């Protein structure tokens, strides 16, 4: 079974802090994704990566950056956390380009106060 | 531009009855359609999929129907159980590209005992 693991289930951070969300997958998948889920807005793609050190902006990249130094790890960085970044963050991975299915981590509920 | 739409944000159904969740899409290049199920504080998990060359796929209590001419698919759950209460996301796949999965905004299903 594919396992996608996010480092934290719940996080509380202060406005202005730099926040790191970590994600690791154990199935040698090429593609990794960061989404945020908000009520009524569904899953919105923040960034994705199709290879080590490669990244592409998704639909809502503002205020975020990412890092993929190793194939199995994809980090989401909130440069200066703001209250409107309070959300559920979901990491996902898929095997390669054209893969049918994405596999999700358990999610990180981030609250910025 | 939302290519996959779920127009019903919520649905309530009595236990034992049929639940029907609907999804519409706009891009005729989509070749696979998937349904994901998400419980609170957990990541989405894959439920069932259908290829665009089929019009029905069944897996136990879950059946997905695809109407390509109408660009519409639906998920039927029969009989509905309280444990089915979750948010259901429809997704559609383009055959190429690393970012090839497009999600709807989700429908929250509540099965009333």
Short mmCIF file of C-alpha atoms in Angstrom, two decimals:
data_model
loop_
_atom_site.label_atom_id
_atom_site.label_comp_id
_atom_site.label_asym_id
_atom_site.label_seq_id
_atom_site.Cartn_x
_atom_site.Cartn_y
_atom_site.Cartn_z
CA UNK A 1 0.00 0.00 0.00
CA UNK A 2 1.12 3.49 -0.79
CA UNK A 3 1.79 5.55 2.27
CA UNK A 4 1.82 9.33 2.25
CA UNK A 5 2.71 10.75 5.62
CA UNK A 6 2.34 14.34 6.73
CA UNK A 7 4.49 15.37 9.67
CA UNK A 8 1.73 16.92 11.78
CA UNK A 9 -1.99 16.37 12.18
CA UNK A 10 -2.60 19.68 13.93
CA UNK A 11 -0.55 22.87 14.08
CA UNK A 12 -1.16 26.22 15.69
CA UNK A 13 1.10 29.07 14.58
CA UNK A 14 1.24 32.81 15.13
CA UNK A 15 0.75 35.41 12.44
CA UNK A 16 4.05 36.21 10.75
CA UNK A 17 5.73 32.93 11.62
CA UNK A 18 7.45 30.86 8.95
CA UNK A 19 5.73 27.49 8.81
CA UNK A 20 7.00 24.24 7.35
CA UNK A 21 4.66 21.39 6.41
CA UNK A 22 6.42 18.15 5.55
CA UNK A 23 5.22 15.26 3.43
CA UNK A 24 6.89 11.94 2.71
CA UNK A 25 5.79 9.16 0.36
CA UNK A 26 7.24 5.68 0.31
CA UNK A 27 6.36 4.41 -3.18
CA UNK A 28 8.90 6.17 -5.39
CA UNK A 29 6.22 8.35 -6.95
CA UNK A 30 7.38 11.02 -9.35
CA UNK A 31 4.59 13.51 -8.72
CA UNK A 32 3.75 15.21 -5.45
CA UNK A 33 1.12 17.83 -4.71
CA UNK A 34 0.01 20.24 -2.02
CA UNK A 35 -3.67 21.15 -1.75
CA UNK A 36 -5.70 23.08 0.73
CA UNK A 37 -9.27 22.23 1.54
CA UNK A 38 -11.75 24.86 2.65
CA UNK A 39 -15.52 24.51 3.11
CA UNK A 40 -17.37 25.19 -0.13
CA UNK A 41 -14.14 25.54 -2.10
CA UNK A 42 -13.11 21.92 -2.33
CA UNK A 43 -9.51 20.96 -3.00
CA UNK A 44 -7.40 23.76 -4.41
CA UNK A 45 -3.94 23.04 -5.75
CA UNK A 46 -1.16 25.17 -4.28
CA UNK A 47 1.96 23.68 -5.87
CA UNK A 48 3.03 20.43 -7.46
CA UNK A 49 6.29 18.79 -8.36
CA UNK A 50 6.98 16.22 -11.08
CA UNK A 51 10.61 15.56 -10.22
CA UNK A 52 13.29 16.40 -7.70
CA UNK A 53 13.95 20.13 -7.59
CA UNK A 54 11.15 20.73 -10.11
CA UNK A 55 8.05 22.63 -9.09
CA UNK A 56 5.07 24.21 -10.73
CA UNK A 57 2.52 26.67 -9.39
CA UNK A 58 -1.01 25.51 -8.93
CA UNK A 59 -4.13 27.61 -8.65
CA UNK A 60 -3.33 29.46 -5.41
CA UNK A 61 0.45 29.72 -4.91
CA UNK A 62 0.51 33.20 -3.37
CA UNK A 63 2.03 33.21 0.12
CA UNK A 64 3.47 29.72 -0.29
CA UNK A 65 6.65 28.13 -1.54
CA UNK A 66 7.77 24.51 -1.84
CA UNK A 67 10.91 22.45 -1.73
CA UNK A 68 11.66 19.03 -3.16
CA UNK A 69 15.27 18.09 -2.50
CA UNK A 70 14.61 14.35 -2.42
CA UNK A 71 12.13 12.34 -4.43
CA UNK A 72 10.22 11.10 -1.42
CA UNK A 73 9.84 14.44 0.37
CA UNK A 74 7.85 17.51 -0.56
CA UNK A 75 7.71 20.48 1.79
CA UNK A 76 5.25 23.34 1.83
CA UNK A 77 6.47 26.61 3.29
CA UNK A 78 4.34 29.48 4.47
CA UNK A 79 6.78 32.36 4.33
CA UNK A 80 4.84 34.57 6.74
CA UNK A 81 1.72 32.90 8.05
CA UNK A 82 -1.51 34.85 7.97
CA UNK A 83 -4.93 34.10 9.41
CA UNK A 84 -6.38 33.49 5.93
CA UNK A 85 -4.02 30.54 5.63
CA UNK A 86 -5.88 28.73 8.37
CA UNK A 87 -7.01 25.58 6.55
CA UNK A 88 -6.68 21.83 6.08
CA UNK A 89 -3.54 21.09 4.04
CA UNK A 90 -3.37 17.87 2.08
CA UNK A 91 -0.33 16.32 0.46
CA UNK A 92 -0.74 13.81 -2.35
CA UNK A 93 1.44 11.78 -4.67
CA UNK A 94 0.97 9.94 -7.95
CA UNK A 95 3.15 7.48 -9.79
CA UNK A 96 4.07 9.41 -12.90
CA UNK A 97 2.68 11.67 -15.58
CA UNK A 98 -0.69 10.42 -16.67
CA UNK A 99 -1.27 8.40 -13.49
CA UNK A 100 -4.92 7.57 -12.87
CA UNK A 101 -4.95 7.95 -9.13
CA UNK A 102 -3.47 10.23 -6.50
CA UNK A 103 -2.84 9.06 -2.94
CA UNK A 104 -3.37 11.46 -0.08
CA UNK A 105 -1.82 11.95 3.31
CA UNK A 106 -3.92 12.29 6.43
CA UNK A 107 -3.93 16.08 6.29
CA UNK A 108 -2.61 18.85 8.53
CA UNK A 109 -5.10 21.17 10.18
CA UNK A 110 -3.25 24.48 10.46
CA UNK A 111 -4.60 27.30 12.57
CA UNK A 112 -2.92 30.70 12.37
CA UNK A 113 -3.72 32.96 15.29
CA UNK B 1 -12.17 27.88 -14.44
CA UNK B 2 -13.79 24.93 -12.67
CA UNK B 3 -13.65 21.99 -15.05
CA UNK B 4 -15.30 19.61 -12.62
CA UNK B 5 -18.39 20.73 -10.76
CA UNK B 6 -20.42 19.31 -7.93
CA UNK B 7 -23.41 21.57 -7.65
CA UNK B 8 -24.86 20.09 -4.49
CA UNK B 9 -22.77 21.03 -1.45
CA UNK B 10 -24.74 18.71 0.80
CA UNK B 11 -27.14 15.77 0.75
CA UNK B 12 -29.06 14.03 3.53
CA UNK B 13 -30.43 10.52 3.13
CA UNK B 14 -32.12 8.04 5.43
CA UNK B 15 -30.22 4.90 6.31
CA UNK B 16 -31.06 2.07 3.90
CA UNK B 17 -32.11 4.38 1.07
CA UNK B 18 -30.17 5.27 -2.07
CA UNK B 19 -27.70 8.16 -2.10
CA UNK B 20 -27.04 9.78 -5.48
CA UNK B 21 -24.17 12.20 -5.81
CA UNK B 22 -23.75 14.12 -9.03
CA UNK B 23 -20.82 15.59 -10.91
CA UNK B 24 -20.53 17.53 -14.17
CA UNK B 25 -17.45 18.24 -16.23
CA UNK B 26 -16.59 20.45 -19.16
CA UNK B 27 -13.44 19.00 -20.71
CA UNK B 28 -13.98 16.24 -23.26
CA UNK B 29 -10.31 15.23 -22.95
CA UNK B 30 -10.93 13.61 -19.56
CA UNK B 31 -10.51 9.86 -19.87
CA UNK B 32 -10.96 8.64 -16.28
CA UNK B 33 -13.28 9.74 -13.54
CA UNK B 34 -12.81 9.00 -9.87
CA UNK B 35 -14.65 9.41 -6.62
CA UNK B 36 -12.84 10.07 -3.37
CA UNK B 37 -14.31 9.92 0.11
CA UNK B 38 -13.09 12.13 2.92
CA UNK B 39 -13.82 11.92 6.62
CA UNK B 40 -13.16 14.94 8.85
CA UNK B 41 -9.50 15.29 9.92
CA UNK B 42 -8.42 12.64 7.41
CA UNK B 43 -7.13 12.71 3.86
CA UNK B 44 -9.33 11.68 0.91
CA UNK B 45 -9.31 8.01 0.04
CA UNK B 46 -10.02 6.54 -3.36
CA UNK B 47 -13.45 4.96 -3.67
CA UNK B 48 -14.22 3.98 -7.25
CA UNK B 49 -13.34 4.99 -10.79
CA UNK B 50 -14.65 4.63 -14.31
CA UNK B 51 -12.99 4.80 -17.69
CA UNK B 52 -14.52 7.07 -20.30
CA UNK B 53 -15.09 4.06 -22.54
CA UNK B 54 -17.56 2.59 -20.04
CA UNK B 55 -20.89 3.82 -18.81
CA UNK B 56 -21.10 1.93 -15.54
CA UNK B 57 -18.78 0.51 -12.91
CA UNK B 58 -19.95 -1.29 -9.82
CA UNK B 59 -18.13 -2.19 -6.61
CA UNK B 60 -20.31 -3.58 -3.87
CA UNK B 61 -22.72 -0.92 -2.68
CA UNK B 62 -21.11 1.72 -4.91
CA UNK B 63 -21.91 2.24 -8.59
CA UNK B 64 -20.70 5.02 -10.81
CA UNK B 65 -22.58 5.94 -13.98
CA UNK B 66 -21.10 7.99 -16.78
CA UNK B 67 -23.07 9.86 -19.43
CA UNK B 68 -20.48 11.20 -21.84
CA UNK B 69 -22.92 13.02 -24.07
CA UNK B 70 -24.16 15.00 -21.08
CA UNK B 71 -20.67 15.23 -19.51
CA UNK B 72 -22.21 13.96 -16.30
CA UNK B 73 -21.42 11.26 -13.82
CA UNK B 74 -23.11 10.08 -10.69
CA UNK B 75 -22.24 7.92 -7.70
CA UNK B 76 -24.97 5.69 -6.32
CA UNK B 77 -24.69 4.20 -2.84
CA UNK B 78 -27.21 1.46 -2.07
CA UNK B 79 -28.08 0.89 0.69
CA UNK B 80 -26.72 3.96 2.44
CA UNK B 81 -25.17 3.43 5.86
CA UNK B 82 -24.30 5.93 8.61
CA UNK B 83 -20.61 5.17 8.05
CA UNK B 84 -20.98 6.57 4.53
CA UNK B 85 -21.41 10.05 6.00
CA UNK B 86 -18.44 11.98 4.60
CA UNK B 87 -17.48 14.49 1.94
CA UNK B 88 -17.32 12.98 -1.54
CA UNK B 89 -15.08 14.51 -4.18
CA UNK B 90 -15.47 13.83 -7.86
CA UNK B 91 -12.25 13.98 -9.89
CA UNK B 92 -11.42 13.75 -13.57
CA UNK B 93 -8.15 12.83 -15.21
CA UNK B 94 -6.48 14.13 -18.34
CA UNK B 95 -4.23 11.46 -19.86
CA UNK B 96 -1.11 13.65 -19.99
CA UNK B 97 0.69 16.04 -17.70
CA UNK B 98 1.90 15.79 -14.11
CA UNK B 99 -0.99 17.87 -12.81
CA UNK B 100 -3.67 15.83 -14.50
CA UNK B 101 -6.32 15.38 -11.82
CA UNK B 102 -9.07 17.94 -11.45
CA UNK B 103 -11.34 17.91 -8.43
CA UNK B 104 -14.84 19.09 -7.79
CA UNK B 105 -15.75 21.10 -4.71
CA UNK B 106 -17.24 18.14 -2.87
CA UNK B 107 -20.64 17.04 -1.58
CA UNK B 108 -21.17 16.40 2.11
CA UNK B 109 -23.33 13.28 2.53
CA UNK B 110 -25.13 12.73 5.80
CA UNK B 111 -26.82 9.37 6.30
CA UNK B 112 -29.43 9.62 9.03
CA UNK B 113 -29.87 6.50 11.16
#
